[in-house]
Coordinates of C-alpha atoms and ligand atoms in Angstrom, one line a residue:
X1022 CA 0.0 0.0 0.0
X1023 CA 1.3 3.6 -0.7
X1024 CA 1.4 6.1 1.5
X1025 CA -1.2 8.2 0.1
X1026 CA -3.6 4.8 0.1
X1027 CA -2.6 5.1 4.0
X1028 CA -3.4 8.7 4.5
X1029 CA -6.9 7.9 2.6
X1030 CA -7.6 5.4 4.8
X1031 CA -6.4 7.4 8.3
X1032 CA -8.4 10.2 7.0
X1033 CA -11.7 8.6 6.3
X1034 CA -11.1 6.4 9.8
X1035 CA -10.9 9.7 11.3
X1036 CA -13.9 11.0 10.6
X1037 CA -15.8 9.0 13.3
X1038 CA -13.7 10.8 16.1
X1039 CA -13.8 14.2 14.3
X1040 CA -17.7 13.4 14.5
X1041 CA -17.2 12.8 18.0
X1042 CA -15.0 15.3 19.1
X1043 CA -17.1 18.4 17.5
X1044 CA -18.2 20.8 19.9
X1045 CA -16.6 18.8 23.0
X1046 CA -15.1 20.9 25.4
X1047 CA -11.6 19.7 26.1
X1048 CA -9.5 21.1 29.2
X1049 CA -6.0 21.1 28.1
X1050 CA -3.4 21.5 31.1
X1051 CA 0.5 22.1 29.4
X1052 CA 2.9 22.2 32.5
X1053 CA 6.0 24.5 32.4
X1054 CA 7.4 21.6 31.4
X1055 CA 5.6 21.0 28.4
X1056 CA 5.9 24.7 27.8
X1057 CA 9.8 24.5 27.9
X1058 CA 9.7 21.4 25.7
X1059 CA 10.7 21.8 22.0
X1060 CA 7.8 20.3 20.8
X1061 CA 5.7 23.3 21.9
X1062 CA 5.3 24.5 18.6
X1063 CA 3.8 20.9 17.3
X1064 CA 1.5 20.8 20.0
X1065 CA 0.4 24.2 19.6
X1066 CA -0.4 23.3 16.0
X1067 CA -2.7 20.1 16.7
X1068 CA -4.3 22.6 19.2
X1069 CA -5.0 25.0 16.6
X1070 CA -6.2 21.5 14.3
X1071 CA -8.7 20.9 17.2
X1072 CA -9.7 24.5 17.4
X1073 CA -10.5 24.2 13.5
X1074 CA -12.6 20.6 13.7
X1075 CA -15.0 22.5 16.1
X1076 CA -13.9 21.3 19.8
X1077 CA -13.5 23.6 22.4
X1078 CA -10.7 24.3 23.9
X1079 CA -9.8 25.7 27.8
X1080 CA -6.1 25.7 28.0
X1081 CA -4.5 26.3 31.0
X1082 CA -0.6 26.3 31.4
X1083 CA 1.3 26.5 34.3
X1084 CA 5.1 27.9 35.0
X1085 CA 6.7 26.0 37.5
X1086 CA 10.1 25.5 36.4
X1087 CA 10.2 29.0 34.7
X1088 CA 9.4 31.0 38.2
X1089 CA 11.9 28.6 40.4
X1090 CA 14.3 29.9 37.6
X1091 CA 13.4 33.4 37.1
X1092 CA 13.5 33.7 41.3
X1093 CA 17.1 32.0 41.3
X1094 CA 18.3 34.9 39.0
X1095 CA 16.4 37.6 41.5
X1096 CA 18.5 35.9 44.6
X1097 CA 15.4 34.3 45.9
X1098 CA 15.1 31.2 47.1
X1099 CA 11.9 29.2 46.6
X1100 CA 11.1 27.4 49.8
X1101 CA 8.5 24.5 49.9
X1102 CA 6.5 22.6 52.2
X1103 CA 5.2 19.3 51.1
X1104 CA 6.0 19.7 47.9
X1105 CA 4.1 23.0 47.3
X1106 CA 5.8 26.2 46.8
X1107 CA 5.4 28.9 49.0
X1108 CA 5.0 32.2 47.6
X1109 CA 6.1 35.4 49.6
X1110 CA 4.9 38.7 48.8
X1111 CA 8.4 39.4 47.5
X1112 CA 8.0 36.5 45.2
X1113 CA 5.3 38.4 43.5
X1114 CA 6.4 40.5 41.2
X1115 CA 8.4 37.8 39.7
X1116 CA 6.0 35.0 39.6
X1117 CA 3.5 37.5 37.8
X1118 CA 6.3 38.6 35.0
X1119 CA 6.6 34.8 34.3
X1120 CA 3.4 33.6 34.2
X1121 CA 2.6 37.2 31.9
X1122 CA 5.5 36.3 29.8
X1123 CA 4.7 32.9 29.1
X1124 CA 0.7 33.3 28.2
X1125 CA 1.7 36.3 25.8
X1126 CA 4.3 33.5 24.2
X1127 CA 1.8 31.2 24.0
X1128 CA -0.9 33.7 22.5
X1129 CA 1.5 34.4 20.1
X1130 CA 2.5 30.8 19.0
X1131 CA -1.5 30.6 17.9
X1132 CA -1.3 33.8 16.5
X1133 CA 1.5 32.5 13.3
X1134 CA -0.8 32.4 10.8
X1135 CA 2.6 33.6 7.8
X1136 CA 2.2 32.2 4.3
X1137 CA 4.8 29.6 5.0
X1138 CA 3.5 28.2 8.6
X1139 CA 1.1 25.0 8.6
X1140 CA -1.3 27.5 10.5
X1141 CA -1.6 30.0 7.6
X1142 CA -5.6 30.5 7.4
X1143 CA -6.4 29.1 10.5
X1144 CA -7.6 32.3 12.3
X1145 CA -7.4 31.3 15.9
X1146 CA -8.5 33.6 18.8
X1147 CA -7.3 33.0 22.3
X1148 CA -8.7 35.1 24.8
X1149 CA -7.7 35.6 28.6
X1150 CA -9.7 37.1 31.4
X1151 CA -10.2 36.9 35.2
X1152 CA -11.9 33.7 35.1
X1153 CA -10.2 32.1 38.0
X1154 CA -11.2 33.5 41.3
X1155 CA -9.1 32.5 43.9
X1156 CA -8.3 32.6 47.7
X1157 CA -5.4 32.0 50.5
X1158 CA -4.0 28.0 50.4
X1159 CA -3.9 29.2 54.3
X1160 CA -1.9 28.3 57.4
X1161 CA -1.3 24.3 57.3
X1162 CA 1.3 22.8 60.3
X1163 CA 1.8 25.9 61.1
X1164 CA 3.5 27.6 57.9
X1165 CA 1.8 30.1 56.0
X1166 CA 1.8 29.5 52.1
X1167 CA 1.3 33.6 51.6
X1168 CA 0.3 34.2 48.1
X1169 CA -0.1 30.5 47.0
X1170 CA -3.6 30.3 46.8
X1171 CA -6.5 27.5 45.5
X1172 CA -9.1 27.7 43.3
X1173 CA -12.0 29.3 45.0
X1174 CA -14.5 29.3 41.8
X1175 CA -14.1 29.3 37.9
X1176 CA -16.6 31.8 35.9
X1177 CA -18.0 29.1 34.2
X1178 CA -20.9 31.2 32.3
X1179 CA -18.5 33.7 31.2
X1180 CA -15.7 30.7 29.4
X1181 CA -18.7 29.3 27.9
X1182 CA -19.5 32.6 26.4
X1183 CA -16.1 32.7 25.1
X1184 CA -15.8 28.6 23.7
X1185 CA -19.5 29.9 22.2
X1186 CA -17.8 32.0 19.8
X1187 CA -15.0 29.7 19.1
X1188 CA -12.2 31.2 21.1
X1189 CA -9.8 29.4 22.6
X1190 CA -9.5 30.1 26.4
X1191 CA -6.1 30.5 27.9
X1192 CA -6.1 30.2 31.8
X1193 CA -2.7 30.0 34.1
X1194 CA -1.8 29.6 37.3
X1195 CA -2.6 32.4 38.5
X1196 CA -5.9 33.2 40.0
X1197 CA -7.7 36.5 41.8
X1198 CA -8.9 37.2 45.0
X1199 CA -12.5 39.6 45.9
X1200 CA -10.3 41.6 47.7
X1201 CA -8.1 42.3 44.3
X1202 CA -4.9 40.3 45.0
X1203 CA -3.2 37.8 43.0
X1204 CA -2.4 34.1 43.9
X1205 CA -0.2 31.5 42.6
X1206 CA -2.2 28.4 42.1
X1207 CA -1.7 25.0 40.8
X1208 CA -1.8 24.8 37.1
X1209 CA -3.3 21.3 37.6
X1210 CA -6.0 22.1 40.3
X1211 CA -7.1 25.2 37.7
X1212 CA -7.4 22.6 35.2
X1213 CA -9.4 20.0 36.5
X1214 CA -11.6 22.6 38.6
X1215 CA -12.2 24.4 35.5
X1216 CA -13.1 20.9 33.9
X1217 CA -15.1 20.2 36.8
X1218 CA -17.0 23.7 36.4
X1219 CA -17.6 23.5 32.5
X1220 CA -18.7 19.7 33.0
X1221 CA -15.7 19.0 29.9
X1222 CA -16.0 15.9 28.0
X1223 CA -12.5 15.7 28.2
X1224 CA -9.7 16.4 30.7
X1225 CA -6.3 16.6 28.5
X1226 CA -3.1 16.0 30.9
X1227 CA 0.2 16.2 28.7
X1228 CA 3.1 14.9 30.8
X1229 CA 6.7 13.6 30.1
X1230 CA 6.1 10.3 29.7
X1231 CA 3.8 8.1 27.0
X1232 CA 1.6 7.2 29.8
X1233 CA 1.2 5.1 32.8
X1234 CA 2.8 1.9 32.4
X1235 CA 3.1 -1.5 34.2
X1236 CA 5.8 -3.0 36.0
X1237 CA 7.4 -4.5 32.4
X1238 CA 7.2 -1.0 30.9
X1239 CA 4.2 -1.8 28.6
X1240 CA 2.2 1.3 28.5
X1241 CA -1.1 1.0 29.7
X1242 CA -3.8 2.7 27.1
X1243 CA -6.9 2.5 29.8
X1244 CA -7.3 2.3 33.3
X1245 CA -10.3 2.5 35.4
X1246 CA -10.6 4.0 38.8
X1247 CA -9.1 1.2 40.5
X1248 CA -6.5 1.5 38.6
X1249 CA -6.1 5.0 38.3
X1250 CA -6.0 4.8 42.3
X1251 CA -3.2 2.3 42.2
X1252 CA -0.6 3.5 39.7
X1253 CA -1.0 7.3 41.2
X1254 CA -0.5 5.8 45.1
X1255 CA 2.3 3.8 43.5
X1256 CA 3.7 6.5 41.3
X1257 CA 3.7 8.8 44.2
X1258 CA 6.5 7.2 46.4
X1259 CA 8.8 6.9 43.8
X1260 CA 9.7 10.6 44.4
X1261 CA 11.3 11.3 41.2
X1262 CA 9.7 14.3 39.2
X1263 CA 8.6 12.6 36.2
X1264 CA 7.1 9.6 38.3
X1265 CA 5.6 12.5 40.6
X1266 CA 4.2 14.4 37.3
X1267 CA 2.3 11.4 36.2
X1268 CA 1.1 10.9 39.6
X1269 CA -0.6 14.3 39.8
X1270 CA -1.9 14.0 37.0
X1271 CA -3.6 10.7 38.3
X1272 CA -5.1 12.7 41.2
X1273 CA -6.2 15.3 39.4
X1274 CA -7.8 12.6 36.3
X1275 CA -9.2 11.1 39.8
X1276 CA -10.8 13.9 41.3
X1277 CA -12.3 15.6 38.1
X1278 CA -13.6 11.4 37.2
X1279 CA -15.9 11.9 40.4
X1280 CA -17.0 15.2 39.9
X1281 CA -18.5 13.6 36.4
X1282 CA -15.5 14.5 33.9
X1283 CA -15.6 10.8 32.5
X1284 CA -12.6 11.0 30.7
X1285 CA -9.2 11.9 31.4
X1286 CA -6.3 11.2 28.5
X1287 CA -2.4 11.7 29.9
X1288 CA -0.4 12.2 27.3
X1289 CA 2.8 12.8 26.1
X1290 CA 4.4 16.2 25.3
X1291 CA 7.3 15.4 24.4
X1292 CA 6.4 12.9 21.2
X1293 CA 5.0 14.9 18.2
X1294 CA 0.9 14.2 17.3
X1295 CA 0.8 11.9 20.5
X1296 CA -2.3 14.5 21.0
X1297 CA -3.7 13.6 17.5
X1298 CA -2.8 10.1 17.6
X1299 CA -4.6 9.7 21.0
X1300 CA -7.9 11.8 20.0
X1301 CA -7.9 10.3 16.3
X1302 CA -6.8 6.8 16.0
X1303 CA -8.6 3.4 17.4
X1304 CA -4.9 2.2 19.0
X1305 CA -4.2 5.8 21.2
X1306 CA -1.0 7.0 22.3
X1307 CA -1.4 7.6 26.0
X1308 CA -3.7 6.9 28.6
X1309 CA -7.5 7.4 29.4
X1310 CA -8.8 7.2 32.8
X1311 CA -12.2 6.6 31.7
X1312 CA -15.6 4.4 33.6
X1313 CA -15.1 1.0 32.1
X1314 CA -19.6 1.3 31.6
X1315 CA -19.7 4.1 28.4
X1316 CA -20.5 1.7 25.8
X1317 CA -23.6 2.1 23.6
X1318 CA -25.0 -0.1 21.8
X1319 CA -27.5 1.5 19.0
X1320 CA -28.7 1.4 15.0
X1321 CA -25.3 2.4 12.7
X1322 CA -25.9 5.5 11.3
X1323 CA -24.2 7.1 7.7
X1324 CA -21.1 8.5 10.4
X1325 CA -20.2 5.0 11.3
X1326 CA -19.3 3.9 7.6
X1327 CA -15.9 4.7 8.3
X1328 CA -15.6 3.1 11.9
X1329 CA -16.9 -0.3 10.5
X1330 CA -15.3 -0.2 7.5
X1331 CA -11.8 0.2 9.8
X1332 CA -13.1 -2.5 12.2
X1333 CA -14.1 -5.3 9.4
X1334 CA -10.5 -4.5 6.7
X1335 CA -8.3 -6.9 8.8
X1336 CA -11.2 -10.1 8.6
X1337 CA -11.7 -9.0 4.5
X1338 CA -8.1 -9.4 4.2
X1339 CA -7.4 -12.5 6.0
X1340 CA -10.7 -13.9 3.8
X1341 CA -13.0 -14.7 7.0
X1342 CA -15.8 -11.9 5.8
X1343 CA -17.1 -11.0 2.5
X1344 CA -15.5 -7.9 0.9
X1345 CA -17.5 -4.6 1.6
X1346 CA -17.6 -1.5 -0.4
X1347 CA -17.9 1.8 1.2
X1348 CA -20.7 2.6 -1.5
X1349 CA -22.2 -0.9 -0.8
X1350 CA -22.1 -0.2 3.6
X1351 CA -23.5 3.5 3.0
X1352 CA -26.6 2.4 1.1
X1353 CA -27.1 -1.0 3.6
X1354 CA -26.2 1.1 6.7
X1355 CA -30.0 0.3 8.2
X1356 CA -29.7 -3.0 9.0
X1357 CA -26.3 -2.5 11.0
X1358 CA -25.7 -2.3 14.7
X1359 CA -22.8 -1.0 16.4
X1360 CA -21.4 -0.7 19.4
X1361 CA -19.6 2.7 20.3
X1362 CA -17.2 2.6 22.9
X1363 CA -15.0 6.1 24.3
X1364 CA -16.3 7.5 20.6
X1365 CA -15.3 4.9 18.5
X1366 CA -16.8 1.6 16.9
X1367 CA -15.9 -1.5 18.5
X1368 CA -18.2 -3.6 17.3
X1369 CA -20.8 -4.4 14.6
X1370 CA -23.4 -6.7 13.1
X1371 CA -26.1 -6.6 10.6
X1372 CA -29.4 -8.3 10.1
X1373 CA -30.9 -8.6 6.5
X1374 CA -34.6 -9.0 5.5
X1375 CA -34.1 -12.0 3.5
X1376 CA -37.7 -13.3 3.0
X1377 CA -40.9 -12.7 5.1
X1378 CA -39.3 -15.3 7.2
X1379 CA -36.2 -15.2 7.0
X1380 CA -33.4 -13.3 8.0
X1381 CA -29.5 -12.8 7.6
X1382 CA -26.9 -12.4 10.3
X1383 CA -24.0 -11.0 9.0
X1384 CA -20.5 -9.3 8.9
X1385 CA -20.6 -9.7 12.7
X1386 CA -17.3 -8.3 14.5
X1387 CA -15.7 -7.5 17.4
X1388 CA -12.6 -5.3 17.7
X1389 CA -9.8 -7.9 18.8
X1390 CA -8.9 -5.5 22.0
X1391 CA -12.8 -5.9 23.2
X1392 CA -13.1 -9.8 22.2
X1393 CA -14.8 -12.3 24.8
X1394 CA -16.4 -9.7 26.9
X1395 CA -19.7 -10.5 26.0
X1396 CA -20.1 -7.9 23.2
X1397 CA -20.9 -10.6 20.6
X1398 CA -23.4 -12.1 22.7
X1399 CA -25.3 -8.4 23.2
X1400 CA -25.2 -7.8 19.4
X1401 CA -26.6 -11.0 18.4
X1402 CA -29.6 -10.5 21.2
X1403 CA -30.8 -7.3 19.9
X1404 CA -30.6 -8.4 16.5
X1405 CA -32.6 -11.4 16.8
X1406 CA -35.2 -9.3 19.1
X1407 CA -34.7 -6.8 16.0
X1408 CA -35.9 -9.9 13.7
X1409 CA -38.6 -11.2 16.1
X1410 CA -40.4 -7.7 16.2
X1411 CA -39.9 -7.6 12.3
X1412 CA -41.5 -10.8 12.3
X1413 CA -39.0 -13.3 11.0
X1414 CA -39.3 -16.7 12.1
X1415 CA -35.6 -17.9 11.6
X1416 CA -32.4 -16.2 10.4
X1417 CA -29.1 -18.0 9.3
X1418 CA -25.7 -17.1 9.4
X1419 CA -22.7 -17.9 6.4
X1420 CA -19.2 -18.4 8.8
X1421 CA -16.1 -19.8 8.0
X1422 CA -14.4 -19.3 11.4
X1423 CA -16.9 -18.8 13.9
X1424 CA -19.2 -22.1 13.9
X1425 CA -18.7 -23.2 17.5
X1426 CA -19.3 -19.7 18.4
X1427 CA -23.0 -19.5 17.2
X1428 CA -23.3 -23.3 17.4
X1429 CA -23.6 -22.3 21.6
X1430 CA -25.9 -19.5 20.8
X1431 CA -28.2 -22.3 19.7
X1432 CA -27.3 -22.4 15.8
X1433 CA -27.8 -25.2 13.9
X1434 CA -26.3 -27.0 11.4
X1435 CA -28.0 -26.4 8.1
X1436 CA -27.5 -26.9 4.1
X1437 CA -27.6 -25.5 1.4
X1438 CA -31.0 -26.1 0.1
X1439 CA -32.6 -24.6 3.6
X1440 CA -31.5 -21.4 2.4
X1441 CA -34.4 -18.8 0.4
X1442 CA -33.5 -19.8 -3.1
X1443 CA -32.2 -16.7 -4.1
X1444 CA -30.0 -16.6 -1.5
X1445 CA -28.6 -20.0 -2.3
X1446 CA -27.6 -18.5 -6.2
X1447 CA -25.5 -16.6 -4.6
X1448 CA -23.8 -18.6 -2.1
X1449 CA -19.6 -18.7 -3.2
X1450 CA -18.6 -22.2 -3.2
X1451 CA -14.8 -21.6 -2.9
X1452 CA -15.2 -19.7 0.5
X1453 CA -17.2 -23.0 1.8
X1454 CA -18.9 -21.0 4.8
X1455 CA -21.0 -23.3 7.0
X1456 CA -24.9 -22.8 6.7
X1457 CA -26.1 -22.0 10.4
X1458 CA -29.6 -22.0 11.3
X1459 CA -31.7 -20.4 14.5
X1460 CA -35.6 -20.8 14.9
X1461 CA -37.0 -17.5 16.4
Ligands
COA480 C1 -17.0 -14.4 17.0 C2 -17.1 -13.1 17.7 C3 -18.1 -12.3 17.0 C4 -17.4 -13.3 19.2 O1 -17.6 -12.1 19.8 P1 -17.1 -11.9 21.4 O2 -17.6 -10.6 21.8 O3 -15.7 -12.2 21.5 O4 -18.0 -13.1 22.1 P2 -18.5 -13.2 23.5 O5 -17.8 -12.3 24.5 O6 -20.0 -13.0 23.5 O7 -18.2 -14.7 23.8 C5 -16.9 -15.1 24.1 C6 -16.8 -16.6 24.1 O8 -16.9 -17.1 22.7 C7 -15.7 -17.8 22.4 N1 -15.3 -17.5 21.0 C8 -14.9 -16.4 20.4 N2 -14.7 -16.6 19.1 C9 -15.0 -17.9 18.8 C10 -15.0 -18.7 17.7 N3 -14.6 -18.2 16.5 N4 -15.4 -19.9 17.8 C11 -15.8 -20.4 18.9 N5 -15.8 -19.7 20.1 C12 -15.4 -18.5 20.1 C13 -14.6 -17.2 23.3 O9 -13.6 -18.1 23.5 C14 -15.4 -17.0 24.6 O10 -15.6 -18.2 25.2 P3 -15.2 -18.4 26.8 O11 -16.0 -17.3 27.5 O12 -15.6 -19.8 27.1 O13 -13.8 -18.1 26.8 C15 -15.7 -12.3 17.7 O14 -14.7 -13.2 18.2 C16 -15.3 -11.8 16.3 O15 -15.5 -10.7 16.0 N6 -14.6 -12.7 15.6 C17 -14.0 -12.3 14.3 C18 -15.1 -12.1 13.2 C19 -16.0 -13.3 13.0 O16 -15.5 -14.4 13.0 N7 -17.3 -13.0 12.8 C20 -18.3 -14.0 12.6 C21 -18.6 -14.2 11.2 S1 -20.1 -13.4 10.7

């Protein structure tokens, strides 16, 4: 295959998550870190890509590394208790320069829209505002934290206005009191408050690593709460920073889960179109903290063409199903079912008015990742309740590798000749599929 055939095909297999994804709000947290990182400028683009395909975007950066730095170079010395900075009034000054500096850096990263840059046309607005209201972090074990501060409310009404009219929202870590004073927050307790506040469909975590991964290193592309709970507890006594990172960002994918944001992604900064990869393609590239219970199963609709046309190629190419056209699945998209699963097609089946009778099961299949977890079984119920409403007394199904399969769902052997005639002119010989029968 070229890889123009390739880009066709990721294209059109895209479309079900671009579907998806349109008009989603999606809180985006980039750490000082990620903001320090050379792929800045990449990210900033698929941002921009998002921004364009209609989802809508609440960034919110934070500055960490860049303030420790900029108060080294003022003579100051950044003390911390557990792990969170405490910010005198003399820090001030300095922490808002940074944090200024970097939001006008970013603004003006979405702002490239030159001939020459992959952004030219794009016309992204990011807009900033007071939309973090803050208070004092307080007095805890005694030591008072000053100016760092926590998240006291997010002007929810007035970021929706904004996302409304397209425009991306940039937040930071910096958030303002009633009585007119500024406090350094967390960049990661703005972000998932704000994702709380909005009630996002997505919390976006970007962090150093691909994702959270197991004892042998394999990364791990979805974890529940339990597990989420696990690896952050686990993560969390490693104290190394990038362990720590990931752990945070567990927390905060933890705490935003039960306050109903169902879906946190962590992903990597550091690898270019990780973001797209994750948001676009069935295999990921990161990991979503998700409720293992958001599968749907429903009637296909024209949008799913491309989801079961990506989920069927491997079985047409190893000869176990029929080949399908795209024409041919658009204009027989009624009788399929599908089951959608984090946005995406996992599963599929149709059922085809063959006589008054009789019916057809076919082109039933299961993504491989979601195999034996009783998704096959579901299908095949609501289809045959689909064929008993409709009437039909039997239906049969044509399989060359999955006999014993609906041989236990109470199958039967058939032949040939029990087939409608029609249907018989057109079985293919050389595939040799076994004729299964089911009485209603
Ligand atoms: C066959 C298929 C639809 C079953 O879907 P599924 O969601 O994995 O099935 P369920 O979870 O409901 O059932 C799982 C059980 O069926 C068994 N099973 C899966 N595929 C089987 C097959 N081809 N033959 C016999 N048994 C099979 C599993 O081993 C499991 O049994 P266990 O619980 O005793 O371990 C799925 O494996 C698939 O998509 N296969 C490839 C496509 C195909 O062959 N389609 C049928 C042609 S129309």
């Amino acid at each position: 295959m070229t890889d123009s055939n390739s880009m066709i095909d990721w294209f059109r297999a895209s479309t079900t998550y671009i579907n998806a994804h349109r008009n989603k709000i999606f809180v985006v947290l980039l750490s000082g870190e990620a903001l320090a990182d050379k792929n800045l400028p990449n990210i900033v683009f698929d941002l921009s890509l998002l921004n364009s395909l209609g989802v809508k975007l609440v960034l919110v950066h934070g500055a960490r590394p860049q303030i420790t730095e900029a108060l080294e170079q003022t003579g100051i010395q950044s003390s911390y208790h557990r792990n969170l900075r405490i910010t005198e009034a003399k820090c001030m000054e300095t922490v808002k320069r940074v944090v200024g500096g970097l939001s006008v850096s970013l603004e003006s990263l979405f702002s490239m829209g030159m001939r020459n840059s992959p952004m030219h046309g794009a016309d992204i607005r990011v807009c900033r505002g007071n939309f973090v209201t803050a208070m004092p972090f307080g007095i805890h074990h005694g030591v008072d934290f000053h100016f760092t501060g926590k998240v006291r409310k997010i002007q929810a009404s007035a970021i929706e206005q904004q996302l409304a009219h397209n425009n991306i929202v940039l937040l930071s870590n910096l958030g303002y009191s009633m009585t007119g004073e500024v406090f350094n927050l967390t960049a990661e307790e703005v972000a998932t408050e704000t994702a709380i506040a909005l009630k996002a469909d997505k919390l976006i975590l970007l962090i150093p690593n691909d994702g959270v991964t197991d004892d042998d290193g394999n990364l791990l592309t979805s974890l529940n709460e339990e597990d989420a709970k696990f690896y952050a507890a686990k993560l969390g006594e490693k104290n190394d920073a990038e362990s720590d990172c990931i752990s945070q960002a567990l927390y905060a994918s933890l705490r935003a889960y039960a306050n109903n944001v169902h879906r946190s992604h962590l992903i990597s900064y550091k690898q270019n179109g990780a973001l797209l990869q994750e948001l676009f393609t069935r295999e990921g590239n990161g990991s979503l903290i998700s409720s293992d219970n958001f599968d749907q199963l429903r009637n296909a609709t024209i949008g799913d063409v491309a989801g079961i046309l990506s989920l069927i190629k491997p079985l047409e190419e190893n000869g176990s199903l029929v080949e399908r056209s795209r024409e041919l699945l658009e204009n027989e998209i009624e009788n399929f079912k599908v089951i959608e699963l984090e946005g995406s097609v996992i599963a599929c089946a149709a059922l085809y008015p063959i006589t008054k009778e009789y019916g057809e099961l076919a082109c039933m299949v299961i993504d491989p990742c979601y195999q034996k977890s009783g998704y096959g079984d579901r299908l095949l119920s609501s289809l045959e309740t689909v064929a008993r409403e409709n009437g039909l007394k039997k239906v049969f199904v044509l399989t060359t590798v999955a006999t014993h399969w609906f041989l236990e769902k109470g199958f039967e052997e058939g032949e040939l000749d029990d087939l409608p005639e029609h249907r018989q002119q057109l079985y293919n010989f050389q595939r040799k599929s076994k004729v299964l029968i089911k009485l209603l």
